Tab-separated table of C-alpha atoms in Angstrom:
chain	number	residue	atom	x	y	z
A	7	MET	CA	-18.551	-17.707	17.185
A	8	PRO	CA	-14.778	-17.293	17.509
A	9	THR	CA	-14.380	-16.294	13.850
A	10	ALA	CA	-16.922	-13.490	14.177
A	11	THR	CA	-15.236	-12.332	17.374
A	12	ASP	CA	-11.832	-12.243	15.673
A	13	VAL	CA	-13.240	-10.303	12.706
A	14	ILE	CA	-14.836	-7.678	14.950
A	15	LYS	CA	-11.625	-7.363	16.968
A	16	GLY	CA	-9.711	-6.753	13.749
A	17	VAL	CA	-12.186	-4.133	12.525
A	18	ALA	CA	-12.105	-2.399	15.912
A	19	LYS	CA	-8.294	-2.354	15.880
A	20	GLY	CA	-8.297	-0.847	12.399
A	21	CYS	CA	-10.711	1.867	13.525
A	22	GLU	CA	-8.473	2.641	16.487
A	23	LEU	CA	-5.393	2.970	14.267
A	24	ALA	CA	-7.225	5.191	11.795
A	25	GLY	CA	-9.121	7.280	14.342
A	26	CYS	CA	-12.470	6.129	12.950
A	27	ALA	CA	-15.748	5.321	14.670
A	28	LEU	CA	-17.486	1.992	14.030
A	29	ILE	CA	-21.082	3.152	13.936
A	30	GLY	CA	-23.066	0.129	12.823
A	31	GLY	CA	-23.442	-2.794	10.529
A	32	GLU	CA	-25.596	-5.740	9.581
A	33	THR	CA	-25.092	-9.449	9.907
A	34	ALA	CA	-27.147	-11.350	7.348
A	35	GLU	CA	-27.566	-15.063	7.892
A	36	MET	CA	-28.015	-16.820	4.563
A	37	PRO	CA	-28.349	-20.568	5.112
A	38	SER	CA	-27.043	-22.730	2.235
A	39	MET	CA	-25.331	-19.747	0.562
A	40	TYR	CA	-21.871	-20.326	2.050
A	41	PRO	CA	-20.123	-23.594	2.924
A	42	ALA	CA	-19.310	-24.199	6.563
A	43	GLY	CA	-16.392	-22.072	7.717
A	44	GLU	CA	-16.732	-19.477	4.975
A	45	TYR	CA	-18.119	-15.962	5.214
A	46	ASP	CA	-18.266	-12.718	3.242
A	47	LEU	CA	-17.266	-9.376	4.729
A	48	ALA	CA	-17.769	-5.956	3.146
A	49	GLY	CA	-17.257	-2.491	4.557
A	50	PHE	CA	-16.657	1.132	3.698
A	51	ALA	CA	-15.561	4.353	5.334
A	52	VAL	CA	-16.974	7.851	4.996
A	53	GLY	CA	-14.934	10.958	5.699
A	54	ALA	CA	-15.273	14.730	5.470
A	55	VAL	CA	-12.696	17.387	4.645
A	56	GLU	CA	-12.803	21.147	4.307
A	57	LYS	CA	-12.825	22.053	0.619
A	58	SER	CA	-9.783	24.288	1.097
A	59	LYS	CA	-7.797	21.351	2.497
A	60	ILE	CA	-8.480	18.818	-0.263
A	61	ILE	CA	-5.247	17.334	-1.623
A	62	ASP	CA	-5.914	16.751	-5.317
A	63	GLY	CA	-2.372	16.686	-6.731
A	64	LYS	CA	-2.750	19.924	-8.677
A	65	LYS	CA	0.155	21.523	-6.797
A	66	ILE	CA	2.588	18.724	-7.696
A	67	ALA	CA	5.394	20.082	-9.892
A	68	PRO	CA	8.692	18.949	-11.435
A	69	GLY	CA	11.391	18.685	-8.797
A	70	ASP	CA	9.049	17.502	-6.040
A	71	VAL	CA	10.274	14.548	-4.003
A	72	VAL	CA	8.571	11.157	-3.712
A	73	LEU	CA	8.830	9.519	-0.286
A	74	GLY	CA	7.864	5.883	0.238
A	75	LEU	CA	6.536	4.492	3.510
A	76	ALA	CA	7.241	0.820	4.069
A	77	SER	CA	4.418	-1.689	3.846
A	78	SER	CA	3.849	-4.411	6.419
A	79	GLY	CA	3.547	-7.059	3.716
A	80	VAL	CA	1.307	-7.843	0.756
A	81	HIS	CA	-1.409	-5.649	2.281
A	82	SER	CA	-4.811	-6.224	0.674
A	83	ASN	CA	-3.937	-6.622	-2.984
A	84	GLY	CA	-2.262	-9.195	-5.189
A	85	TYR	CA	-3.601	-12.292	-3.461
A	86	SER	CA	-4.844	-13.869	-6.679
A	87	LEU	CA	-1.229	-14.110	-7.821
A	88	VAL	CA	-0.077	-15.105	-4.322
A	89	ARG	CA	-2.521	-18.025	-4.339
A	90	LYS	CA	-1.354	-19.129	-7.799
A	91	ILE	CA	2.255	-19.126	-6.640
A	92	ILE	CA	1.352	-21.100	-3.512
A	93	ASP	CA	-0.581	-23.611	-5.608
A	94	LEU	CA	2.461	-23.950	-7.865
A	95	VAL	CA	5.127	-24.210	-5.176
A	96	LYS	CA	3.085	-25.901	-2.435
A	97	PRO	CA	5.314	-24.564	0.359
A	98	ASP	CA	5.023	-25.508	4.015
A	99	LEU	CA	2.915	-22.594	5.230
A	100	GLU	CA	3.758	-23.487	8.818
A	101	GLY	CA	7.484	-23.544	8.045
A	102	ASP	CA	9.997	-20.913	9.123
A	103	PHE	CA	10.321	-17.816	6.961
A	104	HIS	CA	12.899	-15.404	8.356
A	105	GLY	CA	11.912	-16.191	11.920
A	106	ARG	CA	8.144	-16.401	11.424
A	107	LYS	CA	5.679	-18.849	9.940
A	108	LEU	CA	5.244	-18.262	6.213
A	109	ALA	CA	1.459	-18.185	6.679
A	110	ASP	CA	1.746	-15.363	9.217
A	111	VAL	CA	3.994	-13.340	6.913
A	112	LEU	CA	1.575	-13.783	4.008
A	113	MET	CA	-1.399	-12.744	6.151
A	114	GLU	CA	0.207	-9.802	7.958
A	115	PRO	CA	-2.467	-7.080	8.362
A	116	THR	CA	-2.290	-3.958	6.204
A	117	ARG	CA	-0.439	-1.074	7.822
A	118	ILE	CA	-2.597	2.000	8.462
A	119	TYR	CA	-0.846	5.323	7.918
A	120	VAL	CA	-3.609	7.769	8.861
A	121	LYS	CA	-2.307	9.325	12.077
A	122	PRO	CA	1.299	10.002	10.979
A	123	LEU	CA	0.037	11.536	7.723
A	124	LEU	CA	-2.527	13.743	9.461
A	125	ALA	CA	0.239	14.982	11.755
A	126	LEU	CA	2.482	15.670	8.747
A	127	MET	CA	-0.262	17.671	7.060
A	128	GLU	CA	-0.441	19.904	10.133
A	129	THR	CA	3.215	20.908	9.818
A	130	MET	CA	3.760	21.282	6.068
A	131	GLU	CA	2.160	21.200	2.637
A	132	VAL	CA	1.653	17.648	1.431
A	133	LYS	CA	1.124	17.854	-2.323
A	134	GLY	CA	0.054	14.275	-2.967
A	135	MET	CA	-0.557	10.958	-1.220
A	136	VAL	CA	-0.943	7.580	-2.873
A	137	HIS	CA	-2.058	4.394	-1.144
A	138	ILE	CA	-0.465	1.516	-3.066
A	139	THR	CA	-3.410	-0.833	-3.552
A	140	GLY	CA	-4.580	-2.796	-6.588
A	141	GLY	CA	-2.425	-1.805	-9.549
A	142	GLY	CA	0.760	-1.684	-7.525
A	143	LEU	CA	3.270	1.118	-7.900
A	144	VAL	CA	2.783	1.866	-11.595
A	145	GLU	CA	-0.999	2.199	-11.744
A	146	ASN	CA	-1.711	4.060	-8.501
A	147	VAL	CA	0.710	6.985	-8.629
A	148	PRO	CA	-0.737	8.475	-11.867
A	149	ARG	CA	-4.034	9.035	-10.035
A	150	VAL	CA	-2.550	12.108	-8.338
A	151	LEU	CA	-0.511	13.408	-11.292
A	152	GLN	CA	-1.562	15.874	-13.954
A	153	GLU	CA	-1.071	14.660	-17.508
A	154	HIS	CA	2.184	16.557	-18.068
A	155	LEU	CA	4.005	14.941	-15.118
A	156	VAL	CA	5.855	11.697	-14.438
A	157	ALA	CA	6.928	10.093	-11.183
A	158	GLU	CA	10.317	8.469	-11.721
A	159	LEU	CA	11.014	5.895	-9.012
A	160	ASP	CA	14.403	4.375	-8.236
A	161	SER	CA	13.964	0.709	-7.304
A	162	SER	CA	17.420	0.682	-5.692
A	163	ALA	CA	16.287	3.304	-3.159
A	164	TRP	CA	14.572	0.679	-1.021
A	165	THR	CA	15.075	-3.018	-0.397
A	166	MET	CA	12.249	-5.236	-1.566
A	167	PRO	CA	11.274	-7.332	1.484
A	168	PRO	CA	12.075	-11.068	1.515
A	169	LEU	CA	8.429	-12.041	0.963
A	170	PHE	CA	8.266	-10.228	-2.372
A	171	GLN	CA	11.635	-11.633	-3.374
A	172	TRP	CA	10.296	-15.120	-2.583
A	173	LEU	CA	7.102	-14.523	-4.589
A	174	GLN	CA	9.045	-13.201	-7.576
A	175	GLN	CA	11.565	-16.037	-7.546
A	176	HIS	CA	9.120	-18.915	-7.101
A	177	GLY	CA	6.467	-17.418	-9.362
A	178	GLY	CA	8.866	-16.396	-12.115
A	179	VAL	CA	7.311	-12.926	-12.042
A	180	ALA	CA	8.928	-10.213	-14.171
A	181	ASP	CA	9.899	-6.910	-12.556
A	182	ALA	CA	7.238	-4.988	-14.493
A	183	GLU	CA	4.525	-7.379	-13.322
A	184	MET	CA	5.752	-7.149	-9.716
A	185	HIS	CA	5.456	-3.366	-9.887
A	186	ARG	CA	1.973	-3.627	-11.399
A	187	VAL	CA	0.552	-6.188	-8.962
A	188	PHE	CA	2.324	-5.720	-5.634
A	189	ASN	CA	3.375	-2.812	-3.445
A	190	CYS	CA	6.891	-4.352	-3.406
A	191	GLY	CA	7.500	-2.998	0.086
A	192	ILE	CA	6.078	0.523	-0.371
A	193	GLY	CA	2.593	0.831	1.078
A	194	MET	CA	2.133	4.592	0.891
A	195	ILE	CA	3.698	7.346	-1.181
A	196	VAL	CA	3.914	10.964	-0.068
A	197	ILE	CA	4.857	13.791	-2.450
A	198	VAL	CA	6.309	17.014	-1.026
A	199	SER	CA	8.433	19.882	-2.279
A	200	ALA	CA	12.202	19.407	-2.305
A	201	ASP	CA	12.460	22.056	0.426
A	202	ASN	CA	10.227	20.010	2.741
A	203	ALA	CA	11.601	16.554	1.916
A	204	ASP	CA	14.148	16.283	4.721
A	205	ALA	CA	11.713	17.557	7.350
A	206	ALA	CA	8.980	15.205	6.129
A	207	PHE	CA	11.414	12.287	6.175
A	208	ALA	CA	12.454	13.111	9.746
A	209	GLN	CA	8.915	13.605	11.048
A	210	LEU	CA	7.552	10.405	9.540
A	211	THR	CA	10.546	8.453	10.795
A	212	ALA	CA	10.064	9.870	14.297
A	213	ALA	CA	6.414	8.749	14.100
A	214	GLY	CA	7.553	5.148	13.610
A	215	GLU	CA	7.408	4.842	9.827
A	216	SER	CA	10.207	3.331	7.744
A	217	VAL	CA	10.726	6.000	5.093
A	218	SER	CA	12.750	5.983	1.879
A	219	ARG	CA	13.351	8.758	-0.627
A	220	ILE	CA	12.337	6.768	-3.677
A	221	GLY	CA	12.052	9.217	-6.540
A	222	ALA	CA	11.120	12.586	-7.958
A	223	ILE	CA	8.580	14.279	-10.177
A	224	ARG	CA	9.628	15.443	-13.650
A	225	ALA	CA	8.080	16.644	-16.885
A	226	ARG	CA	6.474	13.990	-19.069
A	227	VAL	CA	7.964	13.288	-22.462
A	228	GLY	CA	5.421	12.441	-25.140
A	229	ASP	CA	2.984	9.748	-24.086
A	230	GLU	CA	5.314	7.865	-21.756
A	231	HIS	CA	3.805	6.130	-18.736
A	232	GLN	CA	3.304	8.414	-15.767
A	233	THR	CA	5.102	6.115	-13.361
A	234	ILE	CA	8.522	4.842	-14.385
A	235	VAL	CA	10.449	2.439	-12.164
A	236	ILE	CA	14.132	2.312	-12.999
């Protein structure tokens, strides 16, 4: 079963990148449930952390710096809209897209940031971390912010990758919707104090990450949204 082999190879590679152990699983054969060539895959991860080392965002304060780590592509969220745009445009998925097949760019595996972030946490205080998943930039960042804080992000601080530019152009997607659905090129956000920002930037860059200083934390005014992209 080449498909099953490829899936297991992918899971094993992800575990290697994240420093996880693959300890078991179940393969359920359900004849007549799925058409030929289709399958369903579900998984989860369990971790443990010392209570004193939990990063809950409570130390985040005005003046803290927001660093963005580049994504490898769409990652694992926003594919409902991607499929709609593909259905609308009907592009040649095997055609060239900046030196690669469009299909390969669309299906680029999600980047895993675990090891560089664990190393960063050993050298300095990391006040908050946000994985940009479903909900994009604007709906994920508030999960680590107290109610009186806002993360103000500068969209000119990083270049939105060509794939997202293509999706926005051909799908006629507004900026606000792009920020709500897609990671727009930022797969992980790290929040540190202003004093640690340069050192964090340098360490993450040395670890192979593409890092941008994309914003700052400030006091919230009234009931404004807790993530503002300008």
